């Protein structure tokens, strides 16, 4: 099936303070948890080995302070562009610390993403929208906005030694972004296409190596249908169908990818499955276009989870793992990226949690961190998802509350990684029959208690293995 490019997360919003002000030992602790591929003395991973990192290029609400209209200062963000349109390359020091920490620990892919154009270029001088129906930037400023983005990624590479692979200039363009809860701008498909052409030309003129990622759809329905936002949906067709007036798939610097967010599509289970099947069906008509799941966190409120309330335990981790499994196996995602890598909030939105303090505090590991690690640490860039045949002949529809299994192969070594998610409350025996001659595998498990991607044992594929209740187990062929 698809080639897996990466698993990742973003630096919004806390890295701006934590990366700049917190003690170096705690910053390194968090960076190791997120990016390290080293092993501890007991054979367990020291970190989850993310292979992608997303840096938010802020709109400048931070410099406006309370005048920004954004009440939560943690959700304001600095901009490299000053109000007079000059540049200050000392900005975003905290985020740049984490970018460099990621690179130093071997992260493969970097994306620079935008929530709002810089306030010096927006229609209302704010980093959120006043009208909510179109982009908060006039078309006359598109070339200047494009130059701004290209200058930033070029400058960070020059100063910090980090090369960005992707520029993502839009974020959830279907939302109106008028509530000033954070930086954001709506975009019509026509506006996105027009700006993408301007950005593509600027990249060409500047002779830098980077691809444009679109469209960061707020929900995956907007990728394959208009849903409830005419002019802002059906984005696979809009941007990658040659007959479309907004076709940009032929531009040199546009990635042959469509990016969407898995929000509000995970409950109930029939809706969860159907939306991903419909997305895959639409994508099958455009085989040159890959699907990137570029943002998700637990926002929905249902009988299993509620977004409100920090929970470091296994239940939200299992819920997350089920979304990963379906996004990879049903929707065919080639990349899967979480939202807040580090969260100070009382919400189910972080891999790592911290005290809501800009200068120091406590670091908390969540089970969601390690559940993602069951995938990210061992399924490395370039691995290929391969088919799994179950002898119980049960489909994903029949197993969303039980055992879900996916496998991936290293095309160079031929060795496989298999992830088994046991959503149920009973121990389940499994036996993996392989096409290869491999005999041994190492088991790593995340479950309740102290098992955080813990090395369990090295065993033979010939032996049945019991999956612990409510657990994620990764089988690494030796």
Coordinates of C-alpha atoms in Angstrom, one line a residue:
X1 CA 0.0 0.0 0.0
X2 CA 1.3 3.5 0.8
X3 CA 4.8 4.6 1.6
X4 CA 5.0 6.1 5.1
X5 CA 6.9 9.4 5.2
X6 CA 6.7 10.4 8.8
X7 CA 5.0 10.8 12.1
X8 CA 5.1 14.2 13.8
X9 CA 3.7 17.0 16.0
X10 CA 3.8 20.8 16.1
X11 CA 5.5 23.4 18.3
X12 CA 2.3 25.4 19.0
X13 CA 1.8 27.0 21.4
X14 CA 4.0 26.4 24.4
X15 CA 7.4 26.0 22.7
X16 CA 7.6 29.7 22.3
X17 CA 8.0 30.1 26.1
X18 CA 9.4 26.7 27.1
X19 CA 12.1 26.6 24.4
X20 CA 13.2 30.1 25.4
X21 CA 12.9 30.3 29.1
X22 CA 12.7 26.9 30.8
X23 CA 15.9 25.3 32.3
X24 CA 18.0 23.6 29.7
X25 CA 17.8 20.2 31.5
X26 CA 13.9 20.2 31.2
X27 CA 14.0 21.4 27.6
X28 CA 16.3 18.5 26.7
X29 CA 14.2 16.1 28.7
X30 CA 11.2 17.0 26.6
X31 CA 13.2 17.0 23.3
X32 CA 14.5 13.5 24.1
X33 CA 11.0 12.3 24.8
X34 CA 9.7 13.6 21.5
X35 CA 12.7 13.0 19.2
X36 CA 15.2 10.5 20.6
X37 CA 15.8 7.1 18.9
X38 CA 18.1 5.9 21.7
X39 CA 17.4 3.0 23.9
X40 CA 17.5 2.9 27.7
X41 CA 19.5 0.3 29.7
X42 CA 16.4 -2.0 30.0
X43 CA 16.0 -2.0 26.2
X44 CA 13.0 0.3 26.1
X45 CA 13.0 3.4 23.9
X46 CA 14.1 6.7 25.5
X47 CA 11.7 8.7 23.3
X48 CA 9.1 8.2 20.6
X49 CA 11.4 9.2 17.7
X50 CA 9.2 11.6 15.8
X51 CA 10.4 11.9 12.2
X52 CA 8.5 15.2 11.5
X53 CA 8.3 18.6 13.2
X54 CA 5.9 21.4 12.4
X55 CA 7.0 25.0 13.3
X56 CA 4.3 27.7 13.5
X57 CA 5.3 31.0 11.7
X58 CA 3.4 33.4 13.8
X59 CA 1.3 36.3 12.7
X60 CA 2.6 38.9 15.2
X61 CA -0.3 38.9 17.8
X62 CA 2.3 38.5 20.5
X63 CA 3.9 41.9 19.8
X64 CA 0.4 43.5 20.0
X65 CA -0.2 42.2 23.5
X66 CA -3.7 42.6 24.8
X67 CA -4.4 44.9 21.8
X68 CA -4.2 41.7 19.7
X69 CA -7.7 40.8 20.8
X70 CA -6.4 37.3 21.7
X71 CA -6.9 36.9 25.4
X72 CA -4.7 33.9 26.0
X73 CA -1.1 35.0 25.6
X74 CA 0.0 31.4 25.1
X75 CA -2.0 31.5 21.8
X76 CA -0.5 34.7 20.6
X77 CA 2.6 34.3 18.4
X78 CA 5.6 36.4 17.4
X79 CA 6.3 37.3 13.8
X80 CA 9.6 37.9 12.1
X81 CA 7.9 40.9 10.3
X82 CA 7.6 44.1 12.3
X83 CA 4.6 46.5 12.1
X84 CA 6.7 48.6 9.7
X85 CA 7.4 45.5 7.5
X86 CA 11.0 45.3 8.5
X87 CA 12.4 42.0 9.7
X88 CA 13.7 41.0 13.1
X89 CA 15.6 37.7 13.0
X90 CA 15.7 37.4 16.8
X91 CA 12.1 36.4 17.0
X92 CA 10.6 33.0 17.9
X93 CA 13.7 31.9 19.8
X94 CA 11.9 29.3 21.8
X95 CA 10.5 27.6 18.8
X96 CA 13.8 27.7 17.0
X97 CA 15.4 26.0 20.0
X98 CA 13.0 23.0 19.5
X99 CA 13.6 23.0 15.7
X100 CA 17.3 22.7 16.3
X101 CA 16.8 20.1 19.0
X102 CA 14.7 18.0 16.6
X103 CA 17.4 18.2 13.9
X104 CA 20.1 17.3 16.4
X105 CA 18.2 14.2 17.3
X106 CA 17.7 13.0 13.8
X107 CA 14.3 14.3 12.7
X108 CA 13.9 13.9 9.0
X109 CA 11.2 16.3 7.9
X110 CA 10.3 19.9 8.8
X111 CA 7.2 21.9 7.9
X112 CA 6.7 25.6 8.4
X113 CA 3.0 26.3 8.8
X114 CA 0.9 29.5 9.0
X115 CA -2.3 30.3 10.9
X116 CA -2.4 34.0 9.9
X117 CA -0.5 36.2 7.6
X118 CA 1.6 38.8 9.5
X119 CA -0.5 41.5 11.0
X120 CA 1.4 44.1 8.9
X121 CA -0.3 42.6 5.8
X122 CA -3.8 41.7 7.1
X123 CA -6.9 43.6 6.2
X124 CA -7.8 44.4 9.8
X125 CA -4.4 44.6 11.3
X126 CA -5.2 41.6 13.5
X127 CA -4.2 38.0 13.3
X128 CA -7.8 36.8 13.2
X129 CA -10.6 37.7 10.8
X130 CA -13.2 40.4 11.1
X131 CA -15.6 39.2 8.3
X132 CA -14.9 35.5 8.3
X133 CA -15.9 34.8 4.7
X134 CA -12.6 35.4 2.8
X135 CA -8.9 35.6 3.4
X136 CA -7.7 38.3 5.9
X137 CA -5.3 39.6 3.4
X138 CA -5.9 41.5 0.1
X139 CA -4.6 40.0 -3.1
X140 CA -2.3 43.0 -3.7
X141 CA -0.3 41.8 -0.7
X142 CA 0.1 38.2 -1.9
X143 CA 3.5 38.7 -3.5
X144 CA 4.7 40.4 -0.2
X145 CA 3.3 37.5 1.9
X146 CA 5.0 35.0 -0.4
X147 CA 8.3 36.8 -0.1
X148 CA 7.9 36.9 3.7
X149 CA 7.4 33.1 3.9
X150 CA 10.3 32.3 1.6
X151 CA 12.7 34.7 3.4
X152 CA 11.9 33.1 6.8
X153 CA 12.6 29.5 5.8
X154 CA 15.7 30.6 3.9
X155 CA 16.9 32.6 6.9
X156 CA 16.3 29.8 9.4
X157 CA 18.2 27.4 7.3
X158 CA 21.1 30.0 7.0
X159 CA 21.1 30.9 10.7
X160 CA 20.0 27.6 12.4
X161 CA 21.0 25.0 9.9
X162 CA 17.5 23.6 9.6
X163 CA 16.1 22.9 6.1
X164 CA 12.3 23.1 5.8
X165 CA 10.8 20.5 3.4
X166 CA 7.3 22.0 3.3
X167 CA 5.6 25.4 3.5
X168 CA 1.9 25.2 4.6
X169 CA 0.4 28.7 4.1
X170 CA -3.2 27.9 5.1
X171 CA -4.7 26.3 8.2
X172 CA -8.3 25.1 8.4
X173 CA -9.5 27.6 5.8
X174 CA -13.1 26.5 6.2
X175 CA -13.5 28.1 9.6
X176 CA -14.3 31.8 9.8
X177 CA -11.7 32.6 12.5
X178 CA -13.6 35.5 14.0
X179 CA -13.7 34.5 17.6
X180 CA -10.1 35.7 18.4
X181 CA -9.4 32.6 20.4
X182 CA -6.2 32.2 18.4
X183 CA -4.5 33.3 15.2
X184 CA -6.4 32.2 12.0
X185 CA -7.7 33.2 8.6
X186 CA -10.4 31.8 6.4
X187 CA -9.6 31.2 2.7
X188 CA -11.7 30.6 -0.3
X189 CA -10.4 28.0 -2.8
X190 CA -10.0 30.7 -5.4
X191 CA -7.9 32.7 -3.0
X192 CA -5.8 29.7 -2.0
X193 CA -5.1 28.9 -5.6
X194 CA -4.2 32.5 -6.4
X195 CA -1.8 32.8 -3.5
X196 CA -0.3 29.3 -4.2
X197 CA 0.6 30.5 -7.7
X198 CA 2.2 33.6 -6.2
X199 CA 4.2 31.5 -3.6
X200 CA 5.2 29.0 -6.3
X201 CA 6.6 31.9 -8.4
X202 CA 8.5 33.3 -5.4
X203 CA 10.1 30.0 -4.6
X204 CA 11.2 29.7 -8.2
X205 CA 12.6 33.2 -8.3
X206 CA 14.4 32.5 -5.0
X207 CA 15.8 29.2 -6.1
X208 CA 15.1 27.4 -2.8
X209 CA 14.2 23.7 -2.4
X210 CA 10.8 23.5 -0.7
X211 CA 7.3 22.2 -1.5
X212 CA 4.0 23.9 -0.9
X213 CA 1.6 21.8 1.3
X214 CA -2.2 22.3 0.8
X215 CA -4.9 22.5 2.1
X216 CA -4.9 21.7 5.9
X217 CA -8.6 21.1 5.6
X218 CA -10.4 21.6 9.0
X219 CA -12.2 18.2 8.5
X220 CA -11.6 15.4 6.0
X221 CA -15.1 15.8 4.5
X222 CA -13.8 19.1 3.0
X223 CA -11.3 17.1 0.9
X224 CA -13.9 15.1 -0.9
X225 CA -17.1 17.2 -0.7
X226 CA -18.3 20.7 -0.3
X227 CA -19.9 19.6 2.9
X228 CA -21.2 22.8 4.6
X229 CA -18.7 25.3 3.1
X230 CA -19.3 26.0 -0.6
X231 CA -16.3 27.5 -2.2
X232 CA -14.0 26.1 0.6
X233 CA -14.5 22.4 0.1
X234 CA -14.1 19.5 -2.4
X235 CA -10.4 20.4 -2.3
X236 CA -9.0 17.3 -4.0
X237 CA -10.9 18.2 -7.1
X238 CA -10.3 22.0 -6.6
X239 CA -6.6 21.8 -6.5
X240 CA -5.7 18.5 -8.3
X241 CA -8.2 18.1 -11.1
X242 CA -6.9 19.5 -14.4
X243 CA -10.4 20.7 -15.3
X244 CA -10.7 22.8 -12.2
X245 CA -10.4 26.6 -12.4
X246 CA -8.3 26.4 -9.2
X247 CA -6.0 23.6 -10.4
X248 CA -2.5 24.0 -9.0
X249 CA -1.3 20.4 -9.2
X250 CA 0.9 21.2 -12.2
X251 CA 3.0 23.9 -10.4
X252 CA 6.6 23.0 -9.9
X253 CA 6.7 23.5 -6.1
X254 CA 3.3 22.1 -5.1
X255 CA 3.6 18.8 -3.3
X256 CA 1.5 16.1 -4.8
X257 CA -0.2 15.8 -1.5
X258 CA -3.5 16.9 0.1
X259 CA -3.5 17.6 3.8
X260 CA -6.5 17.3 6.1
X261 CA -7.3 17.1 9.8
X262 CA -9.1 14.2 11.4
X263 CA -11.2 16.4 13.8
X264 CA -14.9 15.7 14.4
X265 CA -14.8 12.5 12.3
X266 CA -14.1 9.9 15.0
X267 CA -17.5 9.3 16.5
X268 CA -19.8 7.5 16.2
X269 CA -17.9 4.5 14.8
X270 CA -20.0 4.2 11.6
X271 CA -19.2 7.9 10.8
X272 CA -15.6 7.3 11.8
X273 CA -15.3 4.5 9.2
X274 CA -17.4 6.0 6.5
X275 CA -15.6 9.3 6.3
X276 CA -12.3 7.6 5.8
X277 CA -13.7 5.2 3.1
X278 CA -15.2 8.2 1.2
X279 CA -11.9 10.0 1.4
X280 CA -10.0 6.9 0.1
X281 CA -12.6 6.5 -2.7
X282 CA -12.0 10.1 -3.9
X283 CA -8.3 9.8 -3.6
X284 CA -8.4 6.6 -5.8
X285 CA -9.5 8.9 -8.7
X286 CA -6.2 10.9 -8.3
X287 CA -3.6 8.2 -7.7
X288 CA -0.7 10.7 -8.0
X289 CA -2.0 12.6 -4.9
X290 CA -1.0 11.3 -1.4
X291 CA -3.0 12.0 1.7
X292 CA -1.3 13.7 4.7
X293 CA -3.1 13.7 8.0
X294 CA -1.5 16.8 9.3
X295 CA -3.3 17.6 12.6
X296 CA -5.4 15.9 15.2
X297 CA -6.1 16.0 18.9
X298 CA -9.1 14.8 21.0
X299 CA -11.7 17.5 20.6
X300 CA -14.9 15.5 20.4
X301 CA -17.1 14.8 23.3
X302 CA -18.7 11.4 23.3
X303 CA -19.4 8.4 25.5
X304 CA -15.7 7.4 25.4
X305 CA -13.7 10.6 25.7
X306 CA -14.2 14.3 26.3
X307 CA -11.7 16.9 25.2
X308 CA -11.9 18.9 28.4
X309 CA -9.8 17.5 31.3
X310 CA -6.2 16.4 31.2
X311 CA -5.9 12.6 31.3
X312 CA -2.5 11.0 31.3
X313 CA -4.0 7.5 31.2
X314 CA -4.6 4.8 28.7
X315 CA -8.2 5.5 27.6
X316 CA -7.4 8.6 25.5
X317 CA -4.2 6.9 24.2
X318 CA -6.3 4.0 22.9
X319 CA -8.7 6.4 21.3
X320 CA -5.8 8.1 19.6
X321 CA -4.3 4.8 18.4
X322 CA -7.5 3.8 16.9
X323 CA -7.6 7.0 14.8
X324 CA -4.0 6.4 13.7
X325 CA -4.9 2.9 12.7
X326 CA -7.9 3.9 10.6
X327 CA -6.1 6.9 9.1
X328 CA -3.3 4.6 7.9
X329 CA -5.3 1.6 6.9
X330 CA -8.6 3.1 5.6
X331 CA -7.7 6.6 4.5
X332 CA -4.2 5.6 3.3
X333 CA -2.4 8.4 5.1
X334 CA 1.3 8.5 4.3
X335 CA 2.0 10.9 7.2
X336 CA 0.3 11.3 10.6
X337 CA 0.9 14.4 12.7
X338 CA -0.5 15.3 16.2
X339 CA -1.3 18.9 17.2
X340 CA 0.3 20.1 20.4
X341 CA 3.5 18.3 21.2
X342 CA 3.6 20.1 24.6
X343 CA 0.5 21.4 26.3
X344 CA 0.1 23.4 29.5
X345 CA -3.7 23.1 29.3
X346 CA -6.3 21.0 31.2
X347 CA -7.3 19.3 28.0
X348 CA -6.6 16.1 26.0
X349 CA -4.4 17.9 23.5
X350 CA -0.8 17.2 24.5
X351 CA 1.8 14.4 24.2
X352 CA 3.8 16.0 27.0
X353 CA 2.1 18.2 29.6
X354 CA 3.6 21.0 31.6
X355 CA 2.7 23.5 34.3
X356 CA 1.2 26.7 32.9
X357 CA 4.3 28.7 33.6
X358 CA 6.5 30.6 31.2
X359 CA 9.8 30.2 33.0
X360 CA 9.8 26.7 34.7
X361 CA 7.6 24.0 36.0
X362 CA 6.8 20.3 36.0
X363 CA 6.9 17.9 33.0
X364 CA 4.3 15.1 32.7
X365 CA 4.4 12.2 30.3
X366 CA 1.1 11.0 28.9
X367 CA 0.1 7.6 27.5
X368 CA -0.8 9.4 24.3
X369 CA 2.9 10.2 23.9
X370 CA 3.9 6.6 24.2
X371 CA 0.9 5.3 22.1
X372 CA 2.1 7.4 19.2
X373 CA 5.5 6.1 19.9
X374 CA 4.3 2.5 19.1
X375 CA 4.0 3.8 15.6
X376 CA 6.5 6.6 15.2
X377 CA 9.5 5.0 16.9
X378 CA 9.7 1.9 14.7
X379 CA 7.8 2.8 11.5
X380 CA 10.5 4.9 9.9
X381 CA 10.4 7.1 6.8
X382 CA 10.3 5.1 3.6
X383 CA 8.7 2.0 5.1
X384 CA 5.7 0.6 3.2
X385 CA 2.4 -0.5 4.7
X386 CA 1.7 -4.1 3.7
X387 CA -1.4 -6.2 3.8
X388 CA -2.6 -8.2 6.8
X389 CA -4.8 -11.2 6.4
X390 CA -6.7 -12.2 9.6
X391 CA -7.7 -15.8 9.9
X392 CA -10.8 -14.7 11.8
X393 CA -11.8 -12.8 8.6
X394 CA -13.0 -9.9 10.7
X395 CA -13.1 -6.4 9.1
X396 CA -12.1 -3.1 10.7
X397 CA -15.8 -2.5 11.2
X398 CA -16.0 -5.6 13.3
X399 CA -12.8 -4.9 15.3
X400 CA -13.0 -1.2 16.3
X401 CA -13.7 -2.4 19.9
X402 CA -11.2 -5.3 19.7
X403 CA -7.9 -6.1 18.1
X404 CA -6.7 -3.9 15.2
X405 CA -3.5 -4.9 13.4
X406 CA -1.3 -3.2 10.8
X407 CA 2.0 -4.1 9.3
X408 CA 4.9 -2.2 7.6
X409 CA 8.0 -3.3 5.8
X410 CA 11.4 -1.8 5.4
X411 CA 12.0 -2.0 1.6
X412 CA 15.8 -2.2 2.1
X413 CA 16.1 -4.9 4.8
X414 CA 12.7 -6.6 4.2
X415 CA 12.0 -6.7 7.9
X416 CA 8.6 -5.9 9.2
X417 CA 7.0 -3.9 12.0
X418 CA 3.5 -4.9 13.2
X419 CA 1.4 -2.9 15.5
X420 CA -1.4 -4.6 17.4
X421 CA -4.0 -2.4 19.2
X422 CA -6.1 -4.3 21.7
X423 CA -9.0 -1.9 22.5
X424 CA -10.8 -4.5 24.6
X425 CA -10.6 -5.3 28.3
X426 CA -9.6 -8.9 27.8
X427 CA -6.2 -10.5 27.1
X428 CA -6.2 -11.8 23.5
X429 CA -3.8 -14.4 22.0
X430 CA -2.4 -13.8 18.6
X431 CA 0.1 -15.5 16.4
X432 CA 1.8 -13.8 13.5
X433 CA 2.4 -15.9 10.4
X434 CA 5.0 -14.3 8.1
X435 CA 6.0 -14.7 4.5
X436 CA 9.7 -14.2 5.4
X437 CA 12.0 -16.6 7.1
X438 CA 12.4 -14.4 10.2
X439 CA 12.1 -16.3 13.5
X440 CA 12.5 -13.7 16.3
X441 CA 10.8 -10.4 17.2
X442 CA 11.1 -7.9 20.0
X443 CA 7.9 -6.7 21.7
X444 CA 7.3 -3.1 22.9
X445 CA 4.1 -2.3 24.8
X446 CA 2.1 0.7 26.0
X447 CA -0.6 -0.1 28.5
X448 CA -2.0 0.9 31.9
X449 CA 0.5 1.1 34.7
X450 CA 4.2 1.6 34.1
X451 CA 4.4 0.2 30.5
X452 CA 5.3 3.2 28.3
X453 CA 6.6 1.7 25.1
X454 CA 8.3 -0.8 27.3
X455 CA 10.5 -3.6 26.0
X456 CA 8.7 -6.8 27.0
X457 CA 10.6 -9.7 25.5
X458 CA 12.3 -11.2 22.5
X459 CA 10.3 -14.1 21.3
X460 CA 9.7 -16.4 18.4
X461 CA 7.1 -15.8 15.8
X462 CA 6.3 -19.5 16.2
X463 CA 4.9 -18.8 19.7
X464 CA 1.4 -17.3 20.3
X465 CA 1.6 -14.0 22.1
X466 CA -1.1 -12.6 24.4
X467 CA -2.0 -9.0 23.9
X468 CA -2.6 -7.3 27.2
X469 CA -6.0 -5.7 27.8
X470 CA -6.2 -2.1 26.6
X471 CA -2.8 -2.0 25.1
X472 CA -0.7 -1.2 22.0
X473 CA 2.0 -3.7 21.2
X474 CA 4.7 -3.3 18.5
X475 CA 6.4 -6.4 17.1
X476 CA 9.8 -5.6 15.6
X477 CA 11.2 -8.3 13.4
X478 CA 14.9 -9.2 14.2

